[in-house]
Coordinates of C-alpha atoms and ligand atoms in Angstrom, one line a residue:
X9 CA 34.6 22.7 -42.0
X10 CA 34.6 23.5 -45.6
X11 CA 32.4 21.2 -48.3
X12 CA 35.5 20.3 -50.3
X13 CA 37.7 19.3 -47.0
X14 CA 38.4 16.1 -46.2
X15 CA 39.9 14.4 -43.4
X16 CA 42.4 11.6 -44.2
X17 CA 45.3 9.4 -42.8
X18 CA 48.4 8.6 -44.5
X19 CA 51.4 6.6 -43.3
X20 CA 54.4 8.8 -42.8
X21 CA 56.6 5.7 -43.9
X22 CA 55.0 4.4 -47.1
X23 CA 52.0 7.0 -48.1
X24 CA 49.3 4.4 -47.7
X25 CA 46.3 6.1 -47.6
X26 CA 43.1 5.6 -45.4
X27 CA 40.0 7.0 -44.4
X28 CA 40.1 5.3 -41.2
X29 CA 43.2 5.6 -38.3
X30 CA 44.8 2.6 -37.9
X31 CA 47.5 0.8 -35.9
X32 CA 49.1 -0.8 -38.3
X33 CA 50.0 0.0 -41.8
X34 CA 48.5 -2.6 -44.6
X35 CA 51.2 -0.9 -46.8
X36 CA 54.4 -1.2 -44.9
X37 CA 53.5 -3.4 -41.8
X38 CA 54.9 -0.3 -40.1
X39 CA 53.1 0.4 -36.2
X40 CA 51.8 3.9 -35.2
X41 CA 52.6 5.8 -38.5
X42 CA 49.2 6.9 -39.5
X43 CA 48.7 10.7 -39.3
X44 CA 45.4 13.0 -39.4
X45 CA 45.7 15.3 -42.9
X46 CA 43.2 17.7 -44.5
X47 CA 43.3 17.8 -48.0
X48 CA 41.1 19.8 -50.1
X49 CA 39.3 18.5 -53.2
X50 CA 40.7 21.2 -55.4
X51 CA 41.3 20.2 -58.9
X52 CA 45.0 20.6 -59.6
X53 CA 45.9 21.4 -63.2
X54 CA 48.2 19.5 -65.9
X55 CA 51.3 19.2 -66.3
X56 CA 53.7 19.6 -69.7
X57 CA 54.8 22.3 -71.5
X58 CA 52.4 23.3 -74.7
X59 CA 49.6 21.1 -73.0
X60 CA 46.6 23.1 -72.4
X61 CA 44.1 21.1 -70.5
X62 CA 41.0 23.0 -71.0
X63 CA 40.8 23.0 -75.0
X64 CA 39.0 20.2 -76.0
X65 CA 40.9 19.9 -79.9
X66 CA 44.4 18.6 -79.2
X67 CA 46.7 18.1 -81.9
X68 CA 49.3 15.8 -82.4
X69 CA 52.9 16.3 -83.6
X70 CA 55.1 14.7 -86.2
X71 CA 58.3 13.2 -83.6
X72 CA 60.4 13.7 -87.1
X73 CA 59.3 17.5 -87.1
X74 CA 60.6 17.9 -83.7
X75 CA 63.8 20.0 -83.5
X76 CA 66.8 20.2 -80.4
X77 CA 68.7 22.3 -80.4
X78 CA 72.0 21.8 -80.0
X79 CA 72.8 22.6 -76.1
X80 CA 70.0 20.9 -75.0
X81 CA 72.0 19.9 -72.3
X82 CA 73.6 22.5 -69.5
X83 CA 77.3 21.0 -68.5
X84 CA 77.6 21.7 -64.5
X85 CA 81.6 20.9 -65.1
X86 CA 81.8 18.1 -62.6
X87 CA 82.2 15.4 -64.7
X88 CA 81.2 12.4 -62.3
X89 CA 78.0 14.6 -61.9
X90 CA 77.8 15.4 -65.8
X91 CA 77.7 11.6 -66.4
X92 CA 75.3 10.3 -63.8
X93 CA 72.8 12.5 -64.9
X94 CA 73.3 11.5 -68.7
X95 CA 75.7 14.5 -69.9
X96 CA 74.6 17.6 -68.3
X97 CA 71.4 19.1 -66.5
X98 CA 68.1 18.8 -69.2
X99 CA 66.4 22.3 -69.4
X100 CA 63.2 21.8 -67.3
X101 CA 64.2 18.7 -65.6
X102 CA 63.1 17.6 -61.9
X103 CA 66.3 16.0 -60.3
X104 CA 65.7 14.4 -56.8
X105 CA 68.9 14.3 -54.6
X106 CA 68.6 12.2 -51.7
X107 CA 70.9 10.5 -48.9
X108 CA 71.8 11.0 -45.4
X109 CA 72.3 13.8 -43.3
X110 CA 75.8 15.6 -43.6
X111 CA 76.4 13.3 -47.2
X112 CA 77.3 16.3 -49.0
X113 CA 74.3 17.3 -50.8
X114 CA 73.9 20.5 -50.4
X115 CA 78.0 21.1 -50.6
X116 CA 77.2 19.4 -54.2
X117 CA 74.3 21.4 -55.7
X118 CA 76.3 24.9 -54.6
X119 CA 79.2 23.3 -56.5
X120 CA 76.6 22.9 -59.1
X121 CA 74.9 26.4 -59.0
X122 CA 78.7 27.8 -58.5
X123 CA 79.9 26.3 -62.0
X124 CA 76.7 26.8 -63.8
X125 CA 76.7 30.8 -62.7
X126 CA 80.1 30.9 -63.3
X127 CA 79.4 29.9 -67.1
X128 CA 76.8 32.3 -67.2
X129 CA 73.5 31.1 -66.1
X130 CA 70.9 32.8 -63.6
X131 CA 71.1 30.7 -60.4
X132 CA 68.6 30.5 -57.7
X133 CA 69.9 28.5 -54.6
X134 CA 66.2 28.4 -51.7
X135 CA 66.9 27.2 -48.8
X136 CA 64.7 26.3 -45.7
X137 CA 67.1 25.4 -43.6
X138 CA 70.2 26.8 -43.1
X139 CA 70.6 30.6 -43.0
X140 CA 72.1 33.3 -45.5
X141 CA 75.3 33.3 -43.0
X142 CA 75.4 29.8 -43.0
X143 CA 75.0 29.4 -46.6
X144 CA 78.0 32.0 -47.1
X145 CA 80.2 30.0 -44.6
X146 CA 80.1 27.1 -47.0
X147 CA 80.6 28.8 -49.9
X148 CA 83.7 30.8 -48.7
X149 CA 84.8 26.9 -48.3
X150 CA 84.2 25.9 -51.6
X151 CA 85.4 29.1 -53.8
X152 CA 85.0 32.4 -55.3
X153 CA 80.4 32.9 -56.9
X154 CA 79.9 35.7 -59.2
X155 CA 76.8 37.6 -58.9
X156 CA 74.7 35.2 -61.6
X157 CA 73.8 32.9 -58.4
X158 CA 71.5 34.5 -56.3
X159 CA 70.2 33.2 -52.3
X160 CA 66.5 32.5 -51.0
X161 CA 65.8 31.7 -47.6
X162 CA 62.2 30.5 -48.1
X163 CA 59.4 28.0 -47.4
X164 CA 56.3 28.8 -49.0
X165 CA 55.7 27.6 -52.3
X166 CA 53.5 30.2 -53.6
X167 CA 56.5 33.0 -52.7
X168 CA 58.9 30.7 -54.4
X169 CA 56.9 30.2 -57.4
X170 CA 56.5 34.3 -57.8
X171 CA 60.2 34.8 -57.6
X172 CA 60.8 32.2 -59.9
X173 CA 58.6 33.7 -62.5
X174 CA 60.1 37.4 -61.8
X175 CA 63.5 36.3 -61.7
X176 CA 63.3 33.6 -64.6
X177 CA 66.3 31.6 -63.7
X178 CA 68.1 28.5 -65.5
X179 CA 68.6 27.0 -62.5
X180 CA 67.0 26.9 -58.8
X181 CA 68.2 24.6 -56.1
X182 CA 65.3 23.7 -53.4
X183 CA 67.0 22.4 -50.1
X184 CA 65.0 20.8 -48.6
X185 CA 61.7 19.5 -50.2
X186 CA 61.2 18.6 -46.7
X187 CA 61.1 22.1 -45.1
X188 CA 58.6 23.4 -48.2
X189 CA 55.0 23.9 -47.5
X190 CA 52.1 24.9 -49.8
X191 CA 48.9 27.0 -48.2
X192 CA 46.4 24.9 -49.4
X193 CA 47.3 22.3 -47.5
X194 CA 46.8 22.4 -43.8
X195 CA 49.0 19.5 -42.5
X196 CA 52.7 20.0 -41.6
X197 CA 56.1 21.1 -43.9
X198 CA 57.4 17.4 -44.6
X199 CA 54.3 15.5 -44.2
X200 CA 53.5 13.2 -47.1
X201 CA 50.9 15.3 -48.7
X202 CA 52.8 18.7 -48.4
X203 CA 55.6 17.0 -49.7
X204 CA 53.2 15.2 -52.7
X205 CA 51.9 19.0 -53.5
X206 CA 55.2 20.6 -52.9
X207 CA 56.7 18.5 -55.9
X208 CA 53.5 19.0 -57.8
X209 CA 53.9 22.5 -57.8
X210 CA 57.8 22.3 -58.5
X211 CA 57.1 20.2 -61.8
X212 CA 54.6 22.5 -63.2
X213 CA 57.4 25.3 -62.8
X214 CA 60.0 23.0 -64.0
X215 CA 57.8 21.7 -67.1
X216 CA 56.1 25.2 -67.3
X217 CA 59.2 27.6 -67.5
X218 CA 62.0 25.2 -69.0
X219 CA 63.6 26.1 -65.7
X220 CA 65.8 22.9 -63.9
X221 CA 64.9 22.4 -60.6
X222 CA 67.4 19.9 -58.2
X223 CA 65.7 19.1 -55.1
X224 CA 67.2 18.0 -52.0
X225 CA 65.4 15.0 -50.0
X226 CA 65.9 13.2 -46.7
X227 CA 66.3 9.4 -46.2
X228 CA 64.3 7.8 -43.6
X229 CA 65.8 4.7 -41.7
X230 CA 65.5 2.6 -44.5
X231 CA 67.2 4.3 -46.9
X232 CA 64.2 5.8 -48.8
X233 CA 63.8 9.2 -49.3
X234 CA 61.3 10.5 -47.0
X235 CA 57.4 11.1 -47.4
X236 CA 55.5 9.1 -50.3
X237 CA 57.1 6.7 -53.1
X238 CA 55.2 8.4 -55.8
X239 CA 57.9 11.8 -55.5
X240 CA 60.2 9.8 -56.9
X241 CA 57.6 8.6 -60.0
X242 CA 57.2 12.7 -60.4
X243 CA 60.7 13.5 -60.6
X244 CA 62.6 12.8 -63.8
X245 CA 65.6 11.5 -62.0
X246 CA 66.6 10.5 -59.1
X247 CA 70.3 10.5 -57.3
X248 CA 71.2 8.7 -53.7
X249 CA 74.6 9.6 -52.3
X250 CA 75.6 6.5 -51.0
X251 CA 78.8 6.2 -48.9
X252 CA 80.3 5.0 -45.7
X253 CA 80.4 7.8 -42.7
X254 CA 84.3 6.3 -42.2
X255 CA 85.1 6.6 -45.4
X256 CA 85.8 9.9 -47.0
X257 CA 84.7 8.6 -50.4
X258 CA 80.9 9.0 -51.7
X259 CA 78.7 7.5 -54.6
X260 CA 76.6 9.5 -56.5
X261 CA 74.1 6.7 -57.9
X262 CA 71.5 8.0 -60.1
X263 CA 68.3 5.2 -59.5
X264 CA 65.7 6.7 -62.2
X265 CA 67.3 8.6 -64.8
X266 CA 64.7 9.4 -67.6
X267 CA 67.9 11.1 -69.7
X268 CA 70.4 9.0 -69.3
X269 CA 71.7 5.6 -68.3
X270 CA 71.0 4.4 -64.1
X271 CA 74.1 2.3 -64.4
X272 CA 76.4 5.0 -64.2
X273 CA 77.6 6.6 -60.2
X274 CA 80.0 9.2 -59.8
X275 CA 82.3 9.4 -57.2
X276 CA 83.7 12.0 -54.4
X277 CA 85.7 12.4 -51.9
X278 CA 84.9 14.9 -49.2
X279 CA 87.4 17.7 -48.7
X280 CA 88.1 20.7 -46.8
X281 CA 87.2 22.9 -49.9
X282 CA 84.1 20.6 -50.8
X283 CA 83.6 17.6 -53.2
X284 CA 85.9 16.6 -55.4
X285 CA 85.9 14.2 -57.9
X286 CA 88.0 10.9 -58.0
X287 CA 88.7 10.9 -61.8
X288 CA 90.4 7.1 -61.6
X289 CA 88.0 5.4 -58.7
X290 CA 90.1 2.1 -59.1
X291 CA 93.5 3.9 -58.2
X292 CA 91.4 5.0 -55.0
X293 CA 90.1 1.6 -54.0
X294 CA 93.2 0.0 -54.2
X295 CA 94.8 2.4 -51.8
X296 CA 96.3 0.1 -49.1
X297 CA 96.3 -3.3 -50.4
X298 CA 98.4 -5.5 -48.3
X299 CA 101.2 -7.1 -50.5
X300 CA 101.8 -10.7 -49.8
X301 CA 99.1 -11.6 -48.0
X302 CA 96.9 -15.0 -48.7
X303 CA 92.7 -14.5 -49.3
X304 CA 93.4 -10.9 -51.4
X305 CA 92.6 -10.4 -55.0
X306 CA 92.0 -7.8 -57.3
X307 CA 88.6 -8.1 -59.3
X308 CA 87.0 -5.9 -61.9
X309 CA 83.0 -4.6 -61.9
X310 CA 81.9 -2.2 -64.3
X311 CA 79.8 0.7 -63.1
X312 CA 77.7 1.5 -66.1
X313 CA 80.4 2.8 -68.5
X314 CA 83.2 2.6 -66.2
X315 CA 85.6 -0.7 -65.3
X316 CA 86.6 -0.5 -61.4
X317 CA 88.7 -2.8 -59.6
X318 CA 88.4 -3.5 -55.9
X319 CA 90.2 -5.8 -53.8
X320 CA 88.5 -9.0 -52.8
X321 CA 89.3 -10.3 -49.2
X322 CA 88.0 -13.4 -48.2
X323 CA 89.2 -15.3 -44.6
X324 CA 88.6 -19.0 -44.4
X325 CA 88.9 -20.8 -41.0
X326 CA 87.9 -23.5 -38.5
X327 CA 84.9 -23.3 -37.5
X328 CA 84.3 -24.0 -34.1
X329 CA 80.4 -24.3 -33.7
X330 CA 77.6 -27.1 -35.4
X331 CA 77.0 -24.5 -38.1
X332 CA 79.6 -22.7 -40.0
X333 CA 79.4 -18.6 -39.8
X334 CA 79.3 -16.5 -42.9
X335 CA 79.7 -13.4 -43.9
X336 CA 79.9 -11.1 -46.8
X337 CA 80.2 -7.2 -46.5
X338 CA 79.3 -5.5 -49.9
X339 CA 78.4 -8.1 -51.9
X340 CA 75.6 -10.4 -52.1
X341 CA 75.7 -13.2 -49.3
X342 CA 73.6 -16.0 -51.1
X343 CA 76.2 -15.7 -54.0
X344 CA 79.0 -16.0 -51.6
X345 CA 77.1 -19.4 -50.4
X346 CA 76.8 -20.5 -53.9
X347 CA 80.4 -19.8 -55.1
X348 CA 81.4 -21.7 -52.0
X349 CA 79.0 -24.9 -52.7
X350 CA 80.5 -24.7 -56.4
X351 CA 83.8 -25.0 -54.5
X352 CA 82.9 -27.9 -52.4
X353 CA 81.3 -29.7 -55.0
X354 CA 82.8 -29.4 -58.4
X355 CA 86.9 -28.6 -57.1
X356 CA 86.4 -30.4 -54.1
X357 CA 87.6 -28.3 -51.3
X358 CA 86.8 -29.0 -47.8
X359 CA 85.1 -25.5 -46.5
X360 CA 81.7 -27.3 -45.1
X361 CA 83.5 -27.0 -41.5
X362 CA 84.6 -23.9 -42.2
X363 CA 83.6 -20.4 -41.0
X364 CA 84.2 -17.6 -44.0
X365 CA 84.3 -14.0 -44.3
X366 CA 83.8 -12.4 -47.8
X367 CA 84.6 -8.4 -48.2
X368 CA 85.3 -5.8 -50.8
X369 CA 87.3 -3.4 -49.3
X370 CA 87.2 0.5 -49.4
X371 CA 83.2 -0.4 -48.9
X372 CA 82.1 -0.1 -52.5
X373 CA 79.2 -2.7 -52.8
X374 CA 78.8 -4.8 -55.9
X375 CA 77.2 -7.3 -57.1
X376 CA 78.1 -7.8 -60.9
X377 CA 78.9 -11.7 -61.0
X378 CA 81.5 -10.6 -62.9
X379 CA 83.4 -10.6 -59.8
X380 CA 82.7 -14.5 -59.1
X381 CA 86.0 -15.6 -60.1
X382 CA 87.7 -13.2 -58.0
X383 CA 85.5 -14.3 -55.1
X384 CA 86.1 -17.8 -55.4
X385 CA 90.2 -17.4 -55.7
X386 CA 89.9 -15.5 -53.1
X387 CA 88.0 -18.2 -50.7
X388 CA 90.3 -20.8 -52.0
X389 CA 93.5 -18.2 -51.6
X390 CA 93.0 -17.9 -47.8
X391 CA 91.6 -21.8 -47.1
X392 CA 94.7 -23.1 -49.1
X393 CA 97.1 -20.0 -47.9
X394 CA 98.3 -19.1 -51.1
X395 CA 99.5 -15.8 -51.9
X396 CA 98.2 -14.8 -55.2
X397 CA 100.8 -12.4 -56.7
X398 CA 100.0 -8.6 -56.3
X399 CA 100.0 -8.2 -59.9
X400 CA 97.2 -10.6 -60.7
X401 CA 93.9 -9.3 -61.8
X402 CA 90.6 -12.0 -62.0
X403 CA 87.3 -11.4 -63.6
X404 CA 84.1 -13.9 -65.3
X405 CA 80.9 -15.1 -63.7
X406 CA 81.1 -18.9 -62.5
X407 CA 78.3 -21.1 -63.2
X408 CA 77.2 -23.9 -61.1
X409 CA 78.7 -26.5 -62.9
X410 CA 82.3 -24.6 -62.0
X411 CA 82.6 -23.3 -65.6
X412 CA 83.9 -19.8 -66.1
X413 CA 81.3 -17.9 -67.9
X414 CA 82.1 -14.8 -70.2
X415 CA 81.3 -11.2 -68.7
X416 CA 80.4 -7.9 -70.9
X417 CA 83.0 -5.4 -72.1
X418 CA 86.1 -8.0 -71.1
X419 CA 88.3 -5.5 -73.4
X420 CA 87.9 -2.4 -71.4
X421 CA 88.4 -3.8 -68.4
X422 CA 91.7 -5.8 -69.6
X423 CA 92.6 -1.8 -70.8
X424 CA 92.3 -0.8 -66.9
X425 CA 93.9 -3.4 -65.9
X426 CA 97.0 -2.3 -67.6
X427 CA 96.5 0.8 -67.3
X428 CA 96.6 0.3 -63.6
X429 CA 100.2 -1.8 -63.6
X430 CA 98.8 -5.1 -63.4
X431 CA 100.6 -7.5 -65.8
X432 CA 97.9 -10.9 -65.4
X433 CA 94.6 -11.0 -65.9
X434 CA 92.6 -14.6 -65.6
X435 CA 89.4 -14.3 -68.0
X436 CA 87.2 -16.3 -69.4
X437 CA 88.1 -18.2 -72.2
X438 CA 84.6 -17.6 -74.7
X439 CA 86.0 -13.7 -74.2
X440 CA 89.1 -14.5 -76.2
X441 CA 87.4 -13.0 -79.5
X442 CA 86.4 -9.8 -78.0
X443 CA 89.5 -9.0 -75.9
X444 CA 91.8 -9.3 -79.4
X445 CA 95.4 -9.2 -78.7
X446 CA 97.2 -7.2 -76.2
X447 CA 100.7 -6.4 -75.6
X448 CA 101.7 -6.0 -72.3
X449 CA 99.8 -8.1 -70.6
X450 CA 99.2 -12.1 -69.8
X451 CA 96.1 -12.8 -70.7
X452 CA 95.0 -16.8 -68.7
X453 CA 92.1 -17.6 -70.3
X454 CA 90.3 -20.1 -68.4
X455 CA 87.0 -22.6 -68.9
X456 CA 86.7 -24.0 -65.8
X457 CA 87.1 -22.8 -62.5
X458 CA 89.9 -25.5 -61.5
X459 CA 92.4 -24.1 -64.2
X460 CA 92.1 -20.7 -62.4
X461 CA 92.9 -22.5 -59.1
X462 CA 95.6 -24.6 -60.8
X463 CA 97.1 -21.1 -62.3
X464 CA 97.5 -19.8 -58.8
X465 CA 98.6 -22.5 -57.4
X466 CA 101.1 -23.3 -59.6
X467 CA 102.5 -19.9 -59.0
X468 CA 102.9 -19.7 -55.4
Ligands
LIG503 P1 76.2 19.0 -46.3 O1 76.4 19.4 -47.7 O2 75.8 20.0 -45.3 O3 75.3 17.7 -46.1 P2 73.8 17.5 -46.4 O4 73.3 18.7 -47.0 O5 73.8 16.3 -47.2 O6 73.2 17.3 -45.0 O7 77.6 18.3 -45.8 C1 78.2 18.7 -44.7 C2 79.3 17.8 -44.3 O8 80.5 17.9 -45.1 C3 79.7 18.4 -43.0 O9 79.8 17.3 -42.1 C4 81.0 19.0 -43.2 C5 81.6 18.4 -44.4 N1 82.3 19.4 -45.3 C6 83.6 19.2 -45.6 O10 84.2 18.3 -45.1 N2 84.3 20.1 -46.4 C7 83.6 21.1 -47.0 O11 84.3 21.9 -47.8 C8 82.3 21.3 -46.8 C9 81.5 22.4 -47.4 C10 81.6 20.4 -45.9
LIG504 MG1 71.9 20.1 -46.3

């Protein structure tokens, strides 16, 4: 074996790294994970564009002498996209896309390379894994590609990274970081070191040649994207598509975003010619509300910039064992316990015998306490069996003590609200300054959670 070879173990779940094999993982607690890898001691060079690692003199630059230019940013006109990633792709960015299989993520970056081609930059779409045909199948599904976006069926990095610098695109697409190997290293394509050097190499491109390179990632079990946590420390940002497999709906949720904001998602719905955007999620989460019904909602949670209502179910009844069941689907279950306790306690209503189910439908999850109030009328709307009128909207975190607490931007999402048809909206009372006066709509501002209950009540 050669001097500067090593043997060494990782975990395939966590990257832990050992010298030794061993059963279990220290890292992750994980059983019969460890794999055999040689790496080789060879000193990889620095990252950054203008960094030269070998000169010794380095000198520093005035931030006030340092000049953007004015479309610093690429648009890939799909707005939900544009705005998770901060408005628009960053000129030698590393953008991680991960989620499970058959998500849409390769449908969405050839959407991507398709719009950015089509406005008139060089395109390179790699892929090692489907074929050119199959590539070309999708596409004829999504629309008509000019010649700027070219195809790559590859998975050596070195190839890759000559093409790259011949063909000197804007843009290249690697699907799947998974399926990429480097020579150097001996292990498997998709074990955790080739997938640590494959996205070492990618950055150096990326931060080398200004060029932005998206690449696509697998999820294990968990939810993680797969091989070592510290690809998603290289990357710049990094996107999950989220989404139920029933539902046709997806979240694009950025969780790292060194150019933007991580609050933001986009969302999709999956259609016959690809992704397209839902412009007003709210409108599509309210789709099939039952009218007239006791235990329903409507509650507001802003997603980063963005106010989105979801209906609130809850179902309150007897419960027939020692220890009451609950549940809550999409939102956090110790919150539902402690809106319930502030129920029992403070308004005095009965539900310690009770079982209760709590669930947003359309399976968005949230957990903004904003949605609180609309939680507890909710509990209280299907234990009492009142129907709260369909135009009723409910928003403001509730405290322990049963007081209504205020939430962030109450204005905007009064404004959706109305936008939306509803005519009600129950706030809290401290956010009476900021929401101002607005026409059109009945504003209940309320301290304490009783007066909420007292307002539906009294209009049943
Ligand atoms: P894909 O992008 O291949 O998923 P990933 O790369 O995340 O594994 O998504 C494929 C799924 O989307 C597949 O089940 C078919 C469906 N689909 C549509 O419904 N409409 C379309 O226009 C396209 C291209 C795919
Ligand atoms: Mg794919």
């Amino acid at each position: 074996m050669l001097k500067n070879k090593k043997i060494v173990y990782f975990c395939q779940e966590c990257g832990y790294e050992s010298s030794k094999w061993m059963g279990q993982c220290p890292g992750c607690r994980a059983w019969n994970t460890f794999v055999e890898e040689t790496v080789s001691a060879k000193k990889t060079s620095s990252v950054g564009s203008g960094l030269k690692s070998s000169s010794r003199r380095a000198e520093p630059v005035v931030l006030k002498d340092i000049r953007l230019s004015e479309d610093e940013r690429r648009l890939t006109k799909i707005g939900e996209l544009d705005r998770v990633l901060g408005g628009g792709v960053v000129p030698g960015s590393l953008v991680l896309v991960g989620g499970d299989p058959g998500i849409g993520k390769s449908t969405l970056l050839l959407q991507v390379c398709r719009n950015l081609a089509l406005s008139g930059n060089s395109v390179l779409y790699i892929s090692g894994e489907e074929s050119l045909r199959q590539i070309k199948l999708r596409a004829e599904r999504i629309g008509e590609f000019n010649e700027n976006l070219q195809l790559l069926c590859e998975t050596n990095l070195e190839t890759i990274r000559e093409v790259i610098e011949r063909k000197k695109p804007s843009m290249v697409v690697i699907d799947s970081i998974q399926t990429m190997f480097h020579e150097d290293i001996s292990s498997a394509p998709g074990s955790v070191s080739q997938v640590r050097e494959s996205t070492n190499v990618l950055m150096q491109i990326a931060k080398g040649q200004g060029v932005s390179i998206f690449i696509v990632g697998h999820v294990t079990k968990e939810g993680n994207v797969a091989g070592p946590r510290v690809l998603e420390h290289m990357v710049d940002t990094v996107l999950y598509f989220e989404g139920d497999r029933h539902a046709s709906y997806r979240i694009l949720r950025a969780v790292k975003n060194r150019f933007g904001s991580t609050n933001e998602i986009g969302v999709f719905e999956m259609r016959n010619t690809g992704l397209e955007e839902v412009k007003n999620p709210s409108e599509f989460m309210l789709n099939g509300k039952p009218n007239g019904t006791s235990g329903s909602i409507v509650a507001c949670s802003m997603e980063g910039t963005r106010p989105i209502l979801v209906e609130i179910q809850a179902l309150v009844c007897q419960s027939n064992f020692g220890i009451p069941r609950r549940t809550a689907v999409g939102t956090d279950f110790n919150r539902v316990n402690l809106l319930m306790a502030v129920l029992e306690k403070k308004v005095g209503i009965h539900l310690a015998a009770c079982d209760a189910y709590v669930n947003i439908a359309g399976g968005m999850k949230m957990t903004e306490p904003a949605i609180d109030l609309g939680i507890s009328l909710a509990v209280v709307s299907s234990c009492k069996d009142i129907i709260i009128p369909d135009s009723v909207i409910a928003f403001g975190e509730v405290g322990l003590s049963g007081e209504v607490r205020a939430v962030s931007m109450a204005g905007q999402r009064v404004a959706e609200a109305k936008k939306l048809g509803f005519d009600t909206v129950i706030l809290p009372e401290v956010c009476k300054s900021s929401v101002g006066k607005v026409t059109g709509v009945n504003l209940i501002y309320v301290s304490w959670i009783q007066e909420a209950i007292r307002f539906i009540m009294k209009n049943n």
